[in-house]
Structure formats: structure tokens, C-alpha cells
Coordinates of C-alpha atoms in Angstrom, one line a residue:
M1 CA 0.0 0.0 0.0
R2 CA 1.3 3.5 -0.9
K3 CA 1.1 6.4 1.5
L4 CA 0.8 8.7 -1.5
T5 CA -2.0 8.3 -4.0
T6 CA -0.1 6.8 -6.9
M7 CA -2.1 3.8 -7.5
V8 CA -3.5 2.9 -10.9
A9 CA -7.2 3.8 -11.2
L10 CA -9.7 1.4 -12.6
T11 CA -13.3 1.8 -13.7
I12 CA -15.2 -0.4 -11.2
I13 CA -18.4 -1.8 -12.5
T14 CA -20.4 -4.1 -10.3
S15 CA -23.0 -6.5 -11.6
S16 CA -25.8 -4.2 -10.4
A17 CA -24.3 -1.3 -12.3
L18 CA -24.2 -3.4 -15.4
T19 CA -27.7 -4.6 -15.2
G20 CA -29.5 -1.8 -13.4
C21 CA -32.8 -2.6 -11.9
G22 CA -33.9 -4.6 -14.9
T23 CA -33.2 -5.2 -18.5
T24 CA -34.6 -3.2 -21.4
S25 CA -34.8 -3.4 -25.1
N26 CA -36.2 0.1 -25.6
P27 CA -34.0 1.8 -28.2
E28 CA -35.1 5.2 -27.0
E29 CA -33.9 4.4 -23.5
K30 CA -30.6 3.1 -24.8
S31 CA -30.2 6.2 -26.9
V32 CA -30.7 8.4 -23.8
K33 CA -28.2 6.3 -21.9
S34 CA -25.7 6.7 -24.7
V35 CA -26.1 10.4 -24.9
A36 CA -25.8 10.7 -21.1
S37 CA -22.6 8.6 -21.2
S38 CA -21.2 10.7 -24.0
S39 CA -22.0 14.0 -22.2
S40 CA -20.4 12.6 -19.0
E41 CA -17.2 11.7 -20.9
T42 CA -17.1 15.2 -22.5
A43 CA -17.5 16.9 -19.2
A44 CA -14.7 14.8 -17.7
S45 CA -12.4 15.6 -20.6
S46 CA -13.2 19.3 -20.2
Q47 CA -12.4 19.2 -16.5
V48 CA -9.1 17.5 -17.2
K49 CA -8.1 20.0 -19.9
E50 CA -9.0 22.9 -17.6
G51 CA -7.1 21.5 -14.7
A52 CA -4.0 20.7 -16.8
E53 CA -4.0 24.3 -18.1
K54 CA -4.2 25.6 -14.6
L55 CA -1.2 23.4 -13.6
L56 CA 0.8 24.7 -16.6
S57 CA 0.1 28.3 -15.5
L58 CA 1.3 27.5 -12.0
T59 CA 4.5 25.8 -13.2
S60 CA 5.2 29.0 -15.2
E61 CA 4.8 31.0 -12.0
F62 CA 6.9 28.4 -10.1
R63 CA 9.8 28.9 -12.6
K64 CA 9.7 32.7 -12.3
N65 CA 9.8 32.6 -8.5
L66 CA 12.5 29.9 -8.5
D67 CA 14.7 32.2 -10.6
A68 CA 13.8 35.1 -8.2
G69 CA 14.7 33.0 -5.2
D70 CA 11.4 33.7 -3.4
A71 CA 11.2 30.8 -0.9
G72 CA 7.8 31.9 0.4
K73 CA 6.2 32.1 -3.0
I74 CA 7.7 28.7 -3.9
K75 CA 6.2 27.0 -0.9
D76 CA 2.9 28.7 -1.6
L77 CA 2.9 27.5 -5.2
G78 CA 3.8 24.0 -4.1
S79 CA 0.6 24.0 -2.1
K80 CA -1.4 25.4 -5.0
L81 CA 0.0 22.8 -7.4
K82 CA -1.1 20.0 -4.9
E83 CA -4.6 21.6 -4.5
T84 CA -5.1 22.0 -8.3
W85 CA -4.0 18.5 -9.1
S86 CA -6.2 17.0 -6.3
A87 CA -9.2 18.7 -7.8
F88 CA -9.1 16.7 -11.1
E89 CA -6.7 13.8 -10.8
E90 CA -9.6 11.4 -10.3
Q91 CA -10.7 12.3 -13.9
V92 CA -7.2 11.6 -15.3
R93 CA -6.7 8.2 -13.8
P94 CA -9.3 6.1 -15.7
D95 CA -8.7 7.4 -19.2
Y96 CA -5.1 8.7 -19.2
P97 CA -3.2 6.3 -16.8
A98 CA 0.2 6.7 -18.5
Q99 CA 0.0 10.5 -18.4
Y100 CA -1.3 10.3 -14.8
T101 CA 1.7 8.3 -13.7
S102 CA 4.0 10.7 -15.5
V103 CA 2.5 13.8 -13.8
E104 CA 2.7 12.1 -10.4
Q105 CA 6.3 11.1 -11.0
Y106 CA 7.4 14.8 -11.1
L107 CA 4.7 16.6 -9.2
E108 CA 5.0 14.7 -5.9
P109 CA 8.7 15.4 -5.4
L110 CA 8.3 18.9 -6.6
I111 CA 5.6 19.6 -4.0
A112 CA 7.7 17.9 -1.3
G113 CA 10.9 19.8 -2.3
S114 CA 9.1 23.2 -2.4
S115 CA 8.4 23.0 1.3
K116 CA 12.0 22.3 2.4
S117 CA 14.2 25.0 3.8
P118 CA 16.5 25.6 2.2
Y119 CA 15.2 24.2 -1.1
D120 CA 17.3 22.7 -3.8
K121 CA 17.0 25.1 -6.7
E122 CA 18.6 22.8 -9.3
V123 CA 16.5 19.8 -8.4
L124 CA 13.3 21.8 -8.3
S125 CA 14.1 23.4 -11.7
K126 CA 14.6 20.0 -13.3
L127 CA 11.4 18.6 -11.8
N128 CA 9.4 21.6 -12.9
D129 CA 10.6 21.3 -16.5
S130 CA 9.8 17.6 -16.5
L131 CA 6.4 18.3 -15.1
I132 CA 5.7 20.8 -17.8
L133 CA 6.4 18.2 -20.4
A134 CA 4.2 15.6 -18.6
I135 CA 1.3 18.1 -18.5
N136 CA 1.6 18.9 -22.2
D137 CA 1.6 15.2 -22.9
L138 CA -1.6 14.9 -20.9
L139 CA -3.2 17.8 -22.8
N140 CA -2.2 16.2 -26.1
A141 CA -3.8 12.9 -25.0
V142 CA -7.1 14.7 -24.1
T143 CA -7.2 16.6 -27.4
N144 CA -6.6 13.5 -29.5
H145 CA -8.8 11.1 -27.5
E146 CA -6.2 8.4 -28.2
I147 CA -7.2 6.1 -25.4
A148 CA -10.9 6.4 -26.0
K149 CA -10.6 5.7 -29.7
K150 CA -8.7 2.4 -29.2
A151 CA -10.8 1.0 -26.4
D152 CA -13.0 -1.0 -28.8
N153 CA -10.2 -2.8 -30.5
P154 CA -11.2 -6.6 -30.3
Q155 CA -7.5 -7.7 -30.0
L156 CA -7.0 -5.4 -27.1
Q157 CA -10.3 -6.6 -25.5
A158 CA -9.2 -10.2 -25.8
A159 CA -5.9 -9.3 -24.0
I160 CA -7.9 -7.5 -21.3
D161 CA -10.1 -10.6 -20.8
E162 CA -7.1 -12.8 -20.5
Y163 CA -5.5 -10.5 -17.9
R164 CA -8.8 -10.3 -16.0
K165 CA -8.8 -14.1 -15.7
Y166 CA -5.3 -13.9 -14.2
V167 CA -6.4 -11.3 -11.7
V168 CA -9.4 -13.4 -10.6
Q169 CA -7.3 -16.5 -10.3
Q170 CA -4.7 -14.7 -8.1
S171 CA -7.4 -13.2 -5.9
Q172 CA -9.0 -16.7 -5.5
S173 CA -5.6 -18.1 -4.5
L174 CA -5.3 -15.1 -2.1
V175 CA -8.6 -16.2 -0.4
D176 CA -7.5 -19.8 -0.2
E177 CA -4.0 -19.1 1.2
T178 CA -5.4 -16.5 3.6
T179 CA -7.9 -19.1 4.9
S180 CA -5.0 -21.4 5.8
F181 CA -3.2 -18.5 7.3
V182 CA -6.1 -17.6 9.5
K183 CA -6.6 -21.2 10.5
A184 CA -3.0 -21.3 11.8
I185 CA -3.6 -18.2 13.8
H186 CA -6.7 -19.6 15.4
E187 CA -4.7 -22.7 16.3
G188 CA -1.9 -20.6 17.8
D189 CA 0.7 -22.2 15.5
M190 CA 3.3 -19.4 15.3
E191 CA 5.7 -21.1 12.9
Q192 CA 2.9 -22.2 10.5
A193 CA 1.4 -18.7 10.6
K194 CA 4.8 -17.2 9.7
R195 CA 5.2 -19.5 6.7
L196 CA 1.7 -18.8 5.5
Y197 CA 2.1 -15.1 6.0
G198 CA 4.6 -14.9 3.2
S199 CA 2.8 -17.3 0.8
S200 CA -0.4 -15.3 1.3
R201 CA 1.3 -12.0 0.6
V202 CA 2.5 -13.2 -2.8
F203 CA -1.0 -13.3 -4.3
Y204 CA -1.9 -9.9 -3.1
E205 CA 1.4 -8.3 -4.3
R206 CA 0.9 -9.7 -7.8
I207 CA -2.3 -7.8 -8.3
E208 CA -1.6 -4.8 -6.0
P209 CA -2.3 -1.9 -8.3
I210 CA -5.8 -3.3 -9.1
A211 CA -6.4 -4.1 -5.4
E212 CA -5.4 -0.6 -4.5
S213 CA -8.2 0.8 -6.7
F214 CA -10.5 -0.3 -4.0
G215 CA -9.1 2.1 -1.5
D216 CA -11.1 1.2 1.5
L217 CA -10.3 -2.5 1.2
D218 CA -6.6 -1.9 0.4
A219 CA -6.2 0.1 3.5
K220 CA -7.9 -2.6 5.6
I221 CA -5.8 -5.4 4.0
D222 CA -2.4 -3.8 3.4
A223 CA -1.9 -0.7 5.5
R224 CA 1.4 -0.4 7.3
E225 CA 1.6 1.0 10.9
N226 CA 1.1 4.8 10.9
D227 CA -0.6 4.6 7.5
V228 CA -4.0 4.8 9.3
E229 CA -5.1 5.7 12.8
K230 CA -4.0 3.1 15.4
E231 CA -7.5 2.0 16.3
E232 CA -8.3 1.5 12.6
W233 CA -5.2 -0.6 11.8
T234 CA -6.0 -4.1 10.6
G235 CA -4.7 -6.5 7.9
F236 CA -1.6 -8.4 7.1
H237 CA 0.9 -6.0 8.7
E238 CA -0.9 -5.8 12.0
I239 CA -0.6 -9.6 12.2
E240 CA 3.0 -9.4 10.9
K241 CA 3.9 -7.2 13.9
A242 CA 2.3 -9.6 16.3
L243 CA 4.2 -12.6 14.8
W244 CA 7.7 -11.1 14.5
M245 CA 7.7 -8.3 17.1
D246 CA 5.3 -9.3 19.8
H247 CA 6.0 -13.0 19.4
S248 CA 2.4 -13.6 20.4
L249 CA -0.9 -14.4 18.7
K250 CA -2.9 -13.2 21.7
G251 CA -5.9 -11.1 20.6
Q252 CA -5.2 -11.8 16.9
D253 CA -8.2 -13.9 16.1
K254 CA -10.4 -10.8 15.4
Y255 CA -7.8 -9.4 13.1
A256 CA -7.4 -12.7 11.3
N257 CA -11.2 -13.0 10.8
Q258 CA -11.4 -9.4 9.5
L259 CA -8.5 -10.0 7.1
L260 CA -10.3 -13.1 5.7
E261 CA -13.5 -11.2 5.3
D262 CA -11.8 -8.4 3.5
V263 CA -9.9 -10.5 1.0
K264 CA -13.1 -12.3 0.2
A265 CA -14.8 -9.0 -0.4
L266 CA -11.9 -8.0 -2.6
H267 CA -12.2 -11.2 -4.7
Q268 CA -15.9 -10.5 -5.2
K269 CA -15.2 -7.0 -6.5
L270 CA -12.4 -8.1 -8.8
E271 CA -14.7 -10.6 -10.4
T272 CA -16.7 -7.6 -11.9
V273 CA -13.9 -5.2 -12.5
S274 CA -13.7 -3.4 -15.8
L275 CA -10.3 -2.6 -17.2
K276 CA -8.8 -0.6 -20.1
P277 CA -5.6 -1.6 -22.0
A278 CA -3.4 1.3 -21.1
Q279 CA -4.5 1.0 -17.5
V280 CA -3.2 -2.5 -17.2
I281 CA 0.2 -1.6 -18.6
S282 CA 0.4 1.5 -16.5
G283 CA -0.6 -0.7 -13.6
A284 CA 2.4 -3.0 -14.4
V285 CA 4.6 0.1 -14.3
E286 CA 3.2 1.2 -11.0
L287 CA 3.8 -2.3 -9.7
L288 CA 7.5 -2.0 -10.5
N289 CA 7.5 1.5 -9.0
E290 CA 6.0 0.1 -5.9
A291 CA 8.7 -2.5 -5.8
G292 CA 11.4 0.1 -6.3
T293 CA 10.1 2.4 -3.5
S294 CA 8.7 0.5 -0.5
K295 CA 10.1 -2.9 -1.1
V296 CA 13.7 -2.3 -2.0
T297 CA 14.0 0.0 1.0
G298 CA 12.7 -2.6 3.5
E299 CA 9.8 -0.3 4.4
E300 CA 7.0 -2.7 3.4
E301 CA 7.9 -5.8 5.6
R302 CA 9.5 -4.0 8.4
Y303 CA 9.0 -6.8 11.0
S304 CA 9.3 -10.0 9.0
H305 CA 11.9 -8.6 6.5
I306 CA 10.4 -10.7 3.6
D307 CA 10.6 -7.7 1.3
L308 CA 12.2 -9.7 -1.5
V309 CA 9.2 -12.1 -1.5
D310 CA 6.9 -9.1 -2.0
L311 CA 9.3 -7.5 -4.5
Y312 CA 9.5 -10.6 -6.7
A313 CA 5.7 -11.0 -6.6
N314 CA 5.5 -7.4 -7.8
V315 CA 7.8 -8.2 -10.7
E316 CA 5.8 -11.4 -11.5
G317 CA 2.5 -9.4 -11.6
S318 CA 4.0 -6.8 -13.7
K319 CA 5.3 -9.3 -16.2
A320 CA 2.0 -11.1 -16.3
A321 CA 0.3 -7.9 -17.3
Y322 CA 2.9 -7.2 -20.0
N323 CA 2.7 -10.7 -21.4
T324 CA -1.0 -10.4 -22.1
F325 CA -0.3 -7.4 -24.4
K326 CA 3.1 -8.5 -25.7
T327 CA 1.9 -9.6 -29.1
I328 CA 0.0 -6.4 -29.7
I329 CA 3.0 -4.2 -28.5
E330 CA 5.3 -6.3 -30.8
Q331 CA 3.2 -5.5 -33.8
K332 CA 3.7 -1.8 -33.2
D333 CA 7.2 -1.7 -31.8
P334 CA 9.2 -5.0 -32.0
E335 CA 12.4 -3.3 -30.7
L336 CA 10.6 -2.1 -27.6
V337 CA 9.4 -5.6 -26.9
K338 CA 13.0 -6.8 -27.2
K339 CA 14.1 -4.1 -24.8
I340 CA 11.5 -4.9 -22.2
D341 CA 12.2 -8.7 -22.4
E342 CA 15.9 -8.0 -21.9
R343 CA 15.2 -5.8 -18.9
F344 CA 12.9 -8.4 -17.2
A345 CA 15.5 -11.1 -17.9
V346 CA 18.2 -9.1 -16.1
L347 CA 15.9 -8.3 -13.2
D348 CA 14.8 -11.9 -12.8
K349 CA 18.4 -13.1 -12.8
T350 CA 19.4 -10.7 -10.1
L351 CA 16.4 -11.4 -7.9
I352 CA 16.8 -15.2 -8.3
S353 CA 20.4 -14.9 -7.0
F354 CA 18.9 -14.1 -3.6
R355 CA 16.7 -17.2 -3.4
Q356 CA 16.9 -19.3 -0.4
G357 CA 15.0 -22.6 -0.6
D358 CA 11.5 -21.9 -1.8
S359 CA 11.7 -18.3 -0.6
F360 CA 14.3 -15.4 -0.4
V361 CA 17.0 -14.3 2.0
S362 CA 16.0 -11.8 4.7
Y363 CA 16.1 -8.1 3.7
T364 CA 18.6 -7.7 6.5
N365 CA 21.1 -9.8 4.6
L366 CA 21.3 -7.4 1.7
K367 CA 24.1 -5.0 1.4
Q368 CA 23.7 -1.4 0.3
E369 CA 25.2 -2.3 -3.1
D370 CA 22.6 -5.0 -3.5
T371 CA 19.6 -2.8 -2.9
K372 CA 21.1 -0.1 -5.2
N373 CA 21.5 -2.5 -8.0
I374 CA 18.0 -4.0 -7.6
G375 CA 16.6 -0.5 -7.5
Q376 CA 18.4 0.5 -10.7
E377 CA 17.3 -2.6 -12.6
I378 CA 13.6 -2.1 -11.5
D379 CA 13.7 1.6 -12.6
S380 CA 15.2 0.6 -16.0
T381 CA 12.5 -2.1 -16.5
A382 CA 9.7 0.3 -15.5
E383 CA 11.0 3.0 -17.8
S384 CA 11.0 0.7 -20.8
L385 CA 7.5 -0.7 -19.9
S386 CA 6.1 2.8 -19.5
Q387 CA 6.7 3.3 -23.2
A388 CA 4.3 0.4 -24.0
A389 CA 1.4 2.1 -22.2
K390 CA 1.6 5.1 -24.6
I391 CA 1.2 3.0 -27.7
L392 CA -1.7 0.9 -26.6

């Protein structure tokens, strides 16, 4: 789970939303629905365009005040950038996921850096310039309606259907493995619970960007300590702390039961999730970004130190998403596919070198050079994969 909102957004459609209160064959009613849908999409596009133009105006001001060295103005503009983006980012995520990720990549550190005293002028200048390019890319995407025009491609839809099956299979395995994990907790079997903790996590980590789209469930299942209020903290990491820090399962039955209930609810939602091609690939990129931020630093599994288990599962999930679209990407850019395959192969080889039995070595066994190399290889793979999202 990310503390910042960088998760890939999905269009969530439940069965009831698909069917409504009943079926109809009335062509006039269908026409009304079509017009309403079209109007809604137009309004969303207008909001995105207006918001992006406001961001561009603020980046221009930011540059001027950066040159002038006005720390107070820079801090104030950082807050305005955050406020402006927050007002329309939810409209960007579903239809322009690649551009959303790009804007977030530069905007978040720019906002954070603008509040520092003293600020780093060179770093902020580079971030601001990159943000301007990302915003212009978003504006171009809105103008051309690239993603919307390609959504009906049957080949892309077939790939989406294949990936959806993968997601549902993984979530079912998550339910099954978590059931065994919860059973071990109820029985007070510490060692078995520790073993099943890691194996359960794998299935969640493979589909994490999609799971994160259900924000309420993601927080209940995967929040780390201090991500939420103490009295609201539940899920895997609460139990992780009990197992590895408290060395006791006392009082954990209620958390185990809640966890199982939440992963079952997640599975039900995933069975009716609706996806778009570029969203899936952007999600694969975000999965790698997640691995390169919270996992490679040891932040995610701070008590059990099984960060490499999570990290490898992130890579597996990212590769699964990529593989469903690989043939389509290859038709458009064979050299890019070759590059992505090479990056994944290098990353796989590096991670496998840290295998220990059917798992991985503890994060505490890694040297600084190891984490640096892993991080660089993840970034390189994510960078190549991000190019694929733009051509789907």
C-alpha cells in the first residue's frame, strides 16, 4: 500500500451497475443512456483540460519565483499545485493512466521539495521542467482522445479478458491461502502462521495496483503501521507485527477474521472489475515503481523482512500484465518488446540470485550495493515498460 496516492485507477463496475434494476430493449432508453454517457465523458475531458492548463500556469509562476529566489512564494505555489491536481486527478486516472503516472512522478517530489528550507533550486528546476512536459503530454492525449478511440479494439479486448482471468485466479488463491493462514492463527501455530504469511502476501502483491483501486479494502488489508489511525489498523501488517515483534498471537483472532472477510470482499469486487488496455500496462509500471520504493528499502515488511518475497511477486505481476499485451505491442514496436524482455530477464536473474530454498533471503542480509543494483534494474525495466502504455 502506498502512502501517496499513486495507484492505478480502474473503472469499477459491479453487476448491479451493469444490469441496473432490470433489462430493457427500448431503443429510445438506450439512446438516452448513450447520450448521457457521452455527455459525462465530454464533461470529464473538459475538466481534465481545464485542470491541466491551470497546472501549466502554476508551473510557469513556479519557474519565475525559482529564478527570483522567493522561498515563500515557492512554498505557496507548491501547495497550489497540490490543490489544483487533487481537484481533477480522479478524472485523469481512468482514461489517461500513462499520463497520470508521468505527472505524479514529477509533481509529488516537486511539492515535497518546495516546502523544504533551504530548497534545492537545481532539483526543483529539473522537476518543474519535466512536469511541464508531462502536463503537455496529458493535454495532447485529451485533445486526440487516443485512449478512448482504441478502447473498442477486439484484439485489445481479448488481452484484457485474459488479464482479468489472471487477476481473478490470483485473488481466489489469495482467499485460499489466507484461509489457511487464519486457521494457523486460530490454532496458535506461530511457525505455520509465519510460513503462510509470506505465501499469502505473494498473491496480493501480484495484483496490488488493481487491489489498490478499492481504496477502502486496500487500507484494511495492506496498511502499514502509521498509514492509518492506530484504532483502525488491521490487515496483514498488523498480524505481521504480532508474529515477529510481539511474538504472540494473543488477541489476533479478530484481526485474522477481519482479514479473511476483507480478502473475500476484494475477490468479489475483482470478479466484476472493468479494465482498459493502457490502465493494465500503467498498472504494471506502477507495480514496479511500488517494488522500487517501499520494497527495495525494506519499508514494506519492516517486521518480517520478507521484502524480497513481495518484490519478486510485484515483478511477476508486472510481467503477467505485460505478457497479455506483448503480441500487440510487438506488432507496433518490436524493438521495444525486445528491450522490455531483456530488462525483465536481467531483473529476474538478479532477484533469483537471492533465493533461499522456496523463498528469499531476509532483507537484513542485503548490502547497500545489492539494494542499489536492484533499484536501478527495477527503474530501468519500469522506464521501458512505460513506453508500451503510450502505444496501446
